[in-house]
Every structure is written in structure tokens, then in C-alpha cells.
Short mmCIF file of C-alpha atoms in Angstrom, two decimals:
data_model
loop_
_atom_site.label_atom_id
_atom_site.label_comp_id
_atom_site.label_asym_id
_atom_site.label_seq_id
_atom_site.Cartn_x
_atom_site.Cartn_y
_atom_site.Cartn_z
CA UNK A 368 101.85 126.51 97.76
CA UNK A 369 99.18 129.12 99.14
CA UNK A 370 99.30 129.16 102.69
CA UNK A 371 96.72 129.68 105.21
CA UNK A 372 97.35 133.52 105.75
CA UNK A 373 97.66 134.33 101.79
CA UNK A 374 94.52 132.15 101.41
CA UNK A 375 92.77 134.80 104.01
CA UNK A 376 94.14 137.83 102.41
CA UNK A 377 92.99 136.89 99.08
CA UNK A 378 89.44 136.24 99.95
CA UNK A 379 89.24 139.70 101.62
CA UNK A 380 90.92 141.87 99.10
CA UNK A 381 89.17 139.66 96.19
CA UNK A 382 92.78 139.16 94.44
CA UNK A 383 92.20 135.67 92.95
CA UNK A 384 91.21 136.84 89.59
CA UNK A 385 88.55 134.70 89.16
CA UNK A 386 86.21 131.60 90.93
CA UNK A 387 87.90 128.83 88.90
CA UNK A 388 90.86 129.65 89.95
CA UNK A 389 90.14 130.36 93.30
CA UNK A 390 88.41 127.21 93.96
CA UNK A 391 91.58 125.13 92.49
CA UNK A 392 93.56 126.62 95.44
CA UNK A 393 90.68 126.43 98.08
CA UNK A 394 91.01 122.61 97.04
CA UNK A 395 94.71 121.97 96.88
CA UNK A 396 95.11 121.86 100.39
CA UNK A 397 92.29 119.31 100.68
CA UNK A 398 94.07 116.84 98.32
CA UNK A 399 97.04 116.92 100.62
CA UNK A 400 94.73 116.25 103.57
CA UNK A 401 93.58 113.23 101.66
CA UNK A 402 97.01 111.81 100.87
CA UNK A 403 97.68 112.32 104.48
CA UNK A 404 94.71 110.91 105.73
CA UNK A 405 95.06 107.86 103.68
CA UNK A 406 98.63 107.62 105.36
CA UNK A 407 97.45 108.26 108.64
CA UNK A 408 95.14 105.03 108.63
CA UNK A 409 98.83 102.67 108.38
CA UNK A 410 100.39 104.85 110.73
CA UNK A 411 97.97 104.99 113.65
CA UNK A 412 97.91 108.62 114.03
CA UNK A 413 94.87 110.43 113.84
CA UNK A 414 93.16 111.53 110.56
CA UNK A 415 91.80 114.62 112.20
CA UNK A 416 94.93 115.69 112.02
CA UNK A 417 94.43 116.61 108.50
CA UNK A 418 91.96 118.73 108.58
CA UNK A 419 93.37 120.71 111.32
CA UNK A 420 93.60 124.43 111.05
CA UNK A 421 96.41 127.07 111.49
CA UNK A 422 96.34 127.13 115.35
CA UNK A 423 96.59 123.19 115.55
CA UNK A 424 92.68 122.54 116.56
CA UNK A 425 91.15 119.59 114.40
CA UNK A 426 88.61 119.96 112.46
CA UNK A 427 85.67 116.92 111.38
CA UNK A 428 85.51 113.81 112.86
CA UNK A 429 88.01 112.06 115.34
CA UNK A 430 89.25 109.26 113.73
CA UNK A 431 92.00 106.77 115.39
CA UNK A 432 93.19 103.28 113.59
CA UNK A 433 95.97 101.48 115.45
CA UNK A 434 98.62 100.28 113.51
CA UNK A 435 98.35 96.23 112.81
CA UNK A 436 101.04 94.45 115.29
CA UNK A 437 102.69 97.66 115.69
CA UNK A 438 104.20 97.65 119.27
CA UNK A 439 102.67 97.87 122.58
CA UNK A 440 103.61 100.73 124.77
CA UNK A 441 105.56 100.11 127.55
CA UNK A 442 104.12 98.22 130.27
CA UNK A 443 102.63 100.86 132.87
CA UNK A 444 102.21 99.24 135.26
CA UNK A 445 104.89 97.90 137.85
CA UNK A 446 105.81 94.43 137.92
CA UNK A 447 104.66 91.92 140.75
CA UNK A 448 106.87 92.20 143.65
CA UNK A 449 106.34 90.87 147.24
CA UNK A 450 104.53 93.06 149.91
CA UNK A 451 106.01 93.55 152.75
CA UNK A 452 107.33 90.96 155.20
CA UNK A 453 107.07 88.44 152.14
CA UNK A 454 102.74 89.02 152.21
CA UNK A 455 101.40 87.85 148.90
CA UNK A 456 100.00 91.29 147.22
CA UNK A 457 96.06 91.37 146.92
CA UNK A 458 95.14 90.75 143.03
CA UNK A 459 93.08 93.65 141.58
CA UNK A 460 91.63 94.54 138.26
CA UNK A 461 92.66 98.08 137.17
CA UNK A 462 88.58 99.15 136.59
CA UNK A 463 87.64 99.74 132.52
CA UNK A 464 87.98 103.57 132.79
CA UNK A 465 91.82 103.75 133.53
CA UNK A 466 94.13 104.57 130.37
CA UNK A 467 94.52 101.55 128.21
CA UNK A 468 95.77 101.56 124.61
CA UNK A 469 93.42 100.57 121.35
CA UNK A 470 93.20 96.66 121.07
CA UNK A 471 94.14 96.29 124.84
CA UNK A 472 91.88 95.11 127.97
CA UNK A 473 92.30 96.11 131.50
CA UNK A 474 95.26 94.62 133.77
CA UNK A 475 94.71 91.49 135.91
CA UNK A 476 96.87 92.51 138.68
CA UNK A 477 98.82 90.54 141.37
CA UNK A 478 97.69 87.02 140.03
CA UNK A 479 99.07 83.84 141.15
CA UNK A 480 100.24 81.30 137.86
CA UNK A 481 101.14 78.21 137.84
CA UNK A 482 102.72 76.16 135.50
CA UNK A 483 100.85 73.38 133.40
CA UNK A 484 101.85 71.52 130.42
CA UNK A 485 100.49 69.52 127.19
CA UNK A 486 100.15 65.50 128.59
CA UNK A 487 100.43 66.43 132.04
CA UNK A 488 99.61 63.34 134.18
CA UNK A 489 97.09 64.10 137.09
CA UNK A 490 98.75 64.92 140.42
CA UNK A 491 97.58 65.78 143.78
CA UNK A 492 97.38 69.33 142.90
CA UNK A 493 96.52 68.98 139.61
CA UNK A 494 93.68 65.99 139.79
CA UNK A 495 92.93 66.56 135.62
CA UNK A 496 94.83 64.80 133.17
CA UNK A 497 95.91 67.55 130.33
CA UNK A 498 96.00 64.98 127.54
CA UNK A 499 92.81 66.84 126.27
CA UNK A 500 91.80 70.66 126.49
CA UNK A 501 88.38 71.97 127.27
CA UNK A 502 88.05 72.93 123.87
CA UNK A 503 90.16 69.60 122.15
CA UNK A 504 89.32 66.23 123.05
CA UNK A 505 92.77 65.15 121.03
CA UNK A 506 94.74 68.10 122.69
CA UNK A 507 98.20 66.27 122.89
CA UNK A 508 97.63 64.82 119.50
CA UNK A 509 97.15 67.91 117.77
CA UNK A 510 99.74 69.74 119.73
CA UNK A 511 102.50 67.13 118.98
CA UNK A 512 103.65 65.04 121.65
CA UNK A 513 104.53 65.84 125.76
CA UNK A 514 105.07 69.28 126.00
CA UNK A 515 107.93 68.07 128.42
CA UNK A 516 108.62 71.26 131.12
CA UNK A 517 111.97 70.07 132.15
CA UNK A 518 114.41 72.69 131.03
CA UNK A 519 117.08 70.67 129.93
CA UNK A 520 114.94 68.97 127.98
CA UNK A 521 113.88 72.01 125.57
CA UNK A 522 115.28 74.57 123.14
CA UNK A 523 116.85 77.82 123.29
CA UNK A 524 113.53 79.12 121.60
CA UNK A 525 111.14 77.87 124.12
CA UNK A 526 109.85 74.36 122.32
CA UNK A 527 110.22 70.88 123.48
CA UNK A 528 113.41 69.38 121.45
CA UNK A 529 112.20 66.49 120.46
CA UNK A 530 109.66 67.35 118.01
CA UNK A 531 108.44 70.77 116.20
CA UNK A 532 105.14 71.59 117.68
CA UNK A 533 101.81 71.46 115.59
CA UNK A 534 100.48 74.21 117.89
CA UNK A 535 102.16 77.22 119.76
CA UNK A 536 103.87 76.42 122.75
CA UNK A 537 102.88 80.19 123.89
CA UNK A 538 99.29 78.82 126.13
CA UNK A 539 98.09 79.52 129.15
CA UNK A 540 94.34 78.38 130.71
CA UNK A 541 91.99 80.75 132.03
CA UNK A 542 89.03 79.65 134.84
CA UNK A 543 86.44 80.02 131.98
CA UNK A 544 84.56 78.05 128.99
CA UNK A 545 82.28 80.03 127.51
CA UNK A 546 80.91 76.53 125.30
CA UNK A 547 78.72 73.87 127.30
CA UNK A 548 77.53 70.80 126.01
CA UNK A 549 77.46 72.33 122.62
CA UNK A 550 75.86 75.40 123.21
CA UNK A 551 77.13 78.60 124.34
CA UNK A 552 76.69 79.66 127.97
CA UNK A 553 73.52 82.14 128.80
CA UNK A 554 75.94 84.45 129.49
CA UNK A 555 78.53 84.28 127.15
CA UNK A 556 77.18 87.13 124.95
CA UNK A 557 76.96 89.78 127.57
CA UNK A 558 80.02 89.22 129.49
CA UNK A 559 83.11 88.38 127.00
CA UNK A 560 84.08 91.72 125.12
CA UNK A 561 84.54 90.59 121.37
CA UNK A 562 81.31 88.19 121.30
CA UNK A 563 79.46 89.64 118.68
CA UNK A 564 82.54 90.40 116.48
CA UNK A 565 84.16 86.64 116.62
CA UNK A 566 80.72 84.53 116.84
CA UNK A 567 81.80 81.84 114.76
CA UNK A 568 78.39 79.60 115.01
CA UNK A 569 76.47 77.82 117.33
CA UNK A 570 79.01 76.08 120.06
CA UNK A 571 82.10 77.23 118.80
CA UNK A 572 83.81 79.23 121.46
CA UNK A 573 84.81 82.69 120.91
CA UNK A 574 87.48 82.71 123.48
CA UNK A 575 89.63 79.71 122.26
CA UNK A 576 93.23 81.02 120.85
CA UNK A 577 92.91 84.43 122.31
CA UNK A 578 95.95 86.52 122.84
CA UNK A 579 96.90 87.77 126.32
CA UNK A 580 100.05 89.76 127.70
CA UNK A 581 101.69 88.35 130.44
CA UNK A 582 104.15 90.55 132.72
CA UNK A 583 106.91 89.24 135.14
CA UNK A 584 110.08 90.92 136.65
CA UNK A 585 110.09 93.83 134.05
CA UNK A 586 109.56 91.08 130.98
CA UNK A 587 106.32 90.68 128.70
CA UNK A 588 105.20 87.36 127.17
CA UNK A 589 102.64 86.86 124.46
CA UNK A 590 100.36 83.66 124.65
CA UNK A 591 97.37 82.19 123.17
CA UNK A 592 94.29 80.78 125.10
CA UNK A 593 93.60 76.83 124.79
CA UNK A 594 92.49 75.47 128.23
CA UNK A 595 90.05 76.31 130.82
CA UNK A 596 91.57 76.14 134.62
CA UNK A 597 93.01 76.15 136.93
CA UNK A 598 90.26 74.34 138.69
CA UNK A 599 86.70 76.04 137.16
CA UNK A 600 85.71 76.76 134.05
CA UNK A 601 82.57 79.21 135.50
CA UNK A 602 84.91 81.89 136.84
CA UNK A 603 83.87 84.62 134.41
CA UNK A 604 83.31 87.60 136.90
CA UNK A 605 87.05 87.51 137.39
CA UNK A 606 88.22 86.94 133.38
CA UNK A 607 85.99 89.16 132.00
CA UNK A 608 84.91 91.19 134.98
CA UNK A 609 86.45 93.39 138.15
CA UNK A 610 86.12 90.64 140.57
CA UNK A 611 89.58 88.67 141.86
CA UNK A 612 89.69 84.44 141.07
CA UNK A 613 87.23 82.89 142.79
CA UNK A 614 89.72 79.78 143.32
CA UNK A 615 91.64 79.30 147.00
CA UNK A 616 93.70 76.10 146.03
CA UNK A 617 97.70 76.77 144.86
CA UNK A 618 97.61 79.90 146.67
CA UNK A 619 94.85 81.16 144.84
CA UNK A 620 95.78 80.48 141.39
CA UNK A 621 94.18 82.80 138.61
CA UNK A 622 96.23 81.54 135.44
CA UNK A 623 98.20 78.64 133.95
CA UNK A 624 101.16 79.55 132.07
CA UNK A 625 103.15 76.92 129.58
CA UNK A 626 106.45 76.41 129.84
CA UNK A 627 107.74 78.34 127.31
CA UNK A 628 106.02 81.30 128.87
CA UNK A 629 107.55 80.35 132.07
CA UNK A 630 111.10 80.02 130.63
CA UNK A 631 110.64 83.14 128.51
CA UNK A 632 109.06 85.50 131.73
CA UNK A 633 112.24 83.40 133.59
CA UNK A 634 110.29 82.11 136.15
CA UNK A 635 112.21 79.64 138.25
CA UNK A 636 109.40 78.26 140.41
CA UNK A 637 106.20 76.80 139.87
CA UNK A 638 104.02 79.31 141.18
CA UNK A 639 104.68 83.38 140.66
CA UNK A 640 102.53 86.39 140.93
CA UNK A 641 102.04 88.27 137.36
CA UNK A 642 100.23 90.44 135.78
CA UNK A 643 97.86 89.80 132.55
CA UNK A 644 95.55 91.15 130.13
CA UNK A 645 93.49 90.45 126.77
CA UNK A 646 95.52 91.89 123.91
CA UNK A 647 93.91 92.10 120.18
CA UNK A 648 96.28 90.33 117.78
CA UNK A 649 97.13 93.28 115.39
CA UNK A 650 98.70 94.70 118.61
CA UNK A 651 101.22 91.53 119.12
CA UNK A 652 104.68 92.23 118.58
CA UNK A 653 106.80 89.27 117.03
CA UNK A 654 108.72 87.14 119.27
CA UNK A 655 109.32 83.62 119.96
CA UNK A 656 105.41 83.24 120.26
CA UNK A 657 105.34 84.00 116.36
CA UNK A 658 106.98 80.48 115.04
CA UNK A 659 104.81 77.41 115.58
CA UNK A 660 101.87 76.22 115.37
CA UNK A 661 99.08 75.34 113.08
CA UNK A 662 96.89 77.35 115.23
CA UNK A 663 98.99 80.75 115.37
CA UNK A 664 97.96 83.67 113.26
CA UNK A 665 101.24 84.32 112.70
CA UNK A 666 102.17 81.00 111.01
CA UNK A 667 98.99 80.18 109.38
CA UNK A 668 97.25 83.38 107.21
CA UNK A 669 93.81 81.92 106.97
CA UNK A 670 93.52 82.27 110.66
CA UNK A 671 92.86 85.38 112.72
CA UNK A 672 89.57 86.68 113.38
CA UNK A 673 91.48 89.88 114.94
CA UNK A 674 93.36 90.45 112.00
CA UNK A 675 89.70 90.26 109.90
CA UNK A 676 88.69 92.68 112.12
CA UNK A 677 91.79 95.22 111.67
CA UNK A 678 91.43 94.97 107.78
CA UNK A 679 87.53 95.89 108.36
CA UNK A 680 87.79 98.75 110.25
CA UNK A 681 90.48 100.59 107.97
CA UNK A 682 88.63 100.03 104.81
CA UNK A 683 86.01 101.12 106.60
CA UNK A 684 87.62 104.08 108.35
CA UNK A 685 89.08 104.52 104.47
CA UNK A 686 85.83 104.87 102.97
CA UNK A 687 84.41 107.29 105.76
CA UNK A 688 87.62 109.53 104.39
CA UNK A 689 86.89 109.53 101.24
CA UNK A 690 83.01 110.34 101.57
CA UNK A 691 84.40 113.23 103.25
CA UNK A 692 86.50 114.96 100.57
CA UNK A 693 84.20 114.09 98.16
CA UNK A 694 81.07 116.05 100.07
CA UNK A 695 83.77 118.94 100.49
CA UNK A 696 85.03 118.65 96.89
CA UNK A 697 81.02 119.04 95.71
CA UNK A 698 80.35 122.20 97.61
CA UNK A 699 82.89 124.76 97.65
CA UNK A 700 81.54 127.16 100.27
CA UNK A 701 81.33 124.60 102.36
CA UNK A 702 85.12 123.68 101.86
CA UNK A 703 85.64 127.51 102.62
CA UNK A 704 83.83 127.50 105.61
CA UNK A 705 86.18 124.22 106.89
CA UNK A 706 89.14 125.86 106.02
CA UNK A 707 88.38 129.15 107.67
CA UNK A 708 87.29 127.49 110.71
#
């Protein structure tokens, strides 16, 4: 193969005999940049790369796909830990312009969970019944049975033994609903991230089965959204937003977490302070979140508005590649002036 250097030389000394020929080896290298652009869109790196030049600076447009469900990087942030003299620490929302990775939403920091289950009973701190979700009116139904909580009365992959759930058993409830009596909420559109991209139809919420990340003790759980709590559904400034839960009951309680995510982040109490996020689905890892459920992408293929999304945005990123070496291929003093830089 001509490199970069004999390429030069040629040009200036005029040794390649004649045009044909020299545009067939102007072009070679160009074919390999296709090839390795096309590979770069399933590996996540960048396509830039290339078209980069001899000294390593790319060339064109900056192009970056994620890989779909490749892993997360590790966590980078610390895990929740007491302040001291036993002080709960503050919750805080890392702010939008710290370092986050593609398909990932800023950290919810220092939140107080609880625990909540499918056919919980009301209680004095719980006053709501969770036979039904904000979102499912047949919520324990659908999901199977009592989502019992007792440890000894589940399975070594986080499920309730005595039946197969109908619906993950990886939930958790947020303080928000963005649907209201069958409408969405005036804000809805300008405050939840993917809006535009998932809008479904009129009164079907965007922000039902959502993934987040949950972090405890140096462990990460994956769960799904299905319920609105604890305690408001209006609390969007702190989902979507920079502003800490609104709520003051249960210590201040920002999230409910399932017991399978409880048992999986081994949380022994009913209250702990985590941290959480919004995660895309093409960047969830398979775990014991992947099994069940008629409402999990990972079970059921015709589901997954993320995973739409992903396929989307690479044939579009694809396409955008292959405009390009075609416009190069047409003019081949442009394709010099590219590879000379």
C-alpha cells in the first residue's frame, strides 16, 4: 500500500505515470476509511477517525455513535455514605455541563429511597394502596400477583417465588406524571428530555418504563419506571431539573425502589441514601433486570422506543458516511486536498 509520505513524493516529483493511475491510489486509502467508518458506527468509536491525517488530527465531521447496550463506564461518582456524626448528606444534582457519557442523564445525588412494592396495602406512611400504578389502573393484575418484599419469600434472582412475573420486578416510582386526566401536562414537552423523540399520542406518557441507574455501596442496579411517588406526582423541577425533592415526609424521600432492586443494591433497611440517573436503554448492560416481564425491552422485541431510536441514528449516521465518500469519490482534487490536509 502507498503510504502517506510516498503519496507526497509522488505528487511533487510527478512519478505516477499517469492520472488514472494516480487517482486509483489517491482513492485506495478512502475505501479503507469507508470500511472503517462503517465499523466504527458498531464500535462506538469515532468515524473521524478515518479520515484522520498522518499527524493524528481528524479531518470532516465529528461523528460519535455509542455502541447499543454496550457497557456503562464505571460509576464516577462515589457512593452514598453518611456525613459526619451520622448527618444525612444534602442531595444535589451534578448540573447538565459536568462529564456524562452518550445515552446518560445527570446524577441525582444523595437521595433518600424507600422501598415499595406491587399490592402494597396502605400504611401510615404509605396512605396509597399500590394495587394500581399512576399509569395502570390493573397494576397488580398485569404484574402478576403480590410482589411479596419478604426475603425469604423470593428467589435467588430477585422475583417473588410464587409466580413468574408478567412485568419486571426491576421498578422504582419517581414524584412525577407527566399524563393528567388524559392529556399531557402544559409542561411536559419542555421539561422531560426525550419528549419529542418518544411522543407516542395524545395522553400516553412518555416517561412510563424508562430506564434509570441506581447506585448503592459501590453496586449499580438497572430499573424501569412504572409509578409516580413517593407522595406527588408534580415534582418535576427535581426529576427533570437541578432542584432537590420537594417532599419532607420519610426523611425526605426522592425515589421508590422495588424489592428486587433493594435485594440486588443489598439494602438491608427500608430507607437508604443512593444515587440515580436516566439511562437510554441501548446503554443497559444485561443483568437480572433483563428476564421478565412483558413490558421489558429485553424480553419483548416489539418494545423499545430507545432501541428505535439507536437503529435511527446509525442508519442515519451510515448514510451521512456514505454521502461523504461518494462527494470525495466524484471530485478528485478535492479528495487530494483532504488527504493533504
Amino acid at each position: 500500500m502507498v503510504n502517506y509520505r510516498q503519496r507526497q513524493q509522488a505528487l511533487r516529483k510527478g512519478l505516477f505515470g499517469s492520472p488514472l493511475l494516480s487517482a486509483c491510489l489517491l482513492t485506495l486509502p478512502v475505501l479503507v476509511s469507508a470500511e472503517t467508518a462503517r465499523a466504527d458506527i458498531h464500535t462506538g468509536r469515532s468515524a473521524t477517525r478515518a479520515l484522520a491525517n498522518s499527524s493524528g488530527r481528524p479531518k470532516g465531521p465529528v461523528i460519535v455513535t455509542p455502541t447499543q447496550r454496550a457497557p456503562l463506564p464505571r460509576v464516577i461518582v462515589k457512593s452514598p455514605v453518611a456525613a459526619e456524626g451520622g448527618k444525612r448528606p444534602a442531595p444535589r444534582i451534578l448540573p447538565r455541563t459536568s462529564r456524562q457519557s452518550p445515552g446518560t442523564y445527570p446524577w441525582r445525588l444523595n437521595i433518600t429511597a424507600t422501598v415499595f412494592w406491587v399490592g402494597e396495602e396502605p400504611t401510615e406512611r404509605n396512605p396509597v394502596a399500590n394495587h394500581k400504578s399512576s399509569w395502570d389502573s390493573a397494576w397488580r393484575e398485569n404484574f402478576g400477583g403480590f410482589d411479596n418484599p419478604d426475603p425469604v419469600c423470593r428467589t435467588r434472582d430477585f422475583r417473588p417465588k410464587t409466580f413468574i412475573p408478567r412485568q419486571n420486578p426491576f421498578y422504582v416510582a419517581l414524584p412525577y406524571n407527566d399524563v393528567s386526566r388524559g392529556e399531557h401536562k402544559a409542561e411536559a414537552s419542555r421539561v422531560i428530555p426525550w419528549f419529542r423523540r418518544e411522543y407516542a399520542g395524545k395522553g400516553q406518557s412518555v416517561c412510563k418504563g424508562r430506564w434509570v441507574q441506581i447506585v448503592y455501596n459501590k453496586r449499580s442496579c438497572f430499573a424501569q419506571w412504572e409509578d409516580c411517588g413517593p407522595f406527588t406526582t408534580e415534582d418535576w423541577p427535581y426529576v427533570f431539573g437541578d432542584k432537590p425533592p420537594v417532599n419532607t415526609q420519610n426523611k425526605g424521600a426522592g425515589i421508590d425502589i422495588s424489592p428486587a432492586v433493594r435485594d440486588y443494591l443489598g439494602i438491608t433497611g427500608g430507607t437508604a441514601i443512593v444515587h440515580w440517573r436516566f439511562v437510554e436503554f441501548y446503554r443497559i448492560p444485561r443483568g437480572p433486570w433483563s428476564k421478565y416481564g412483558d413490558n421489558n425491552p429485553f424480553v419483548n422485541a416489539g418494545l423499545g422506543a430507545g432501541k428505535k431510536s439507536l437503529q435511527l441514528r446509525e442508519d442515519r449516521l451510515r448514510q451521512q458516511q456514505e454521502a461523504i465518500q461518494r462527494e470525495l469519490l466524484k471530485d478528485p482534487a478535492k479528495l487530494r486536498r483532504e488527504l493533504q490536509g
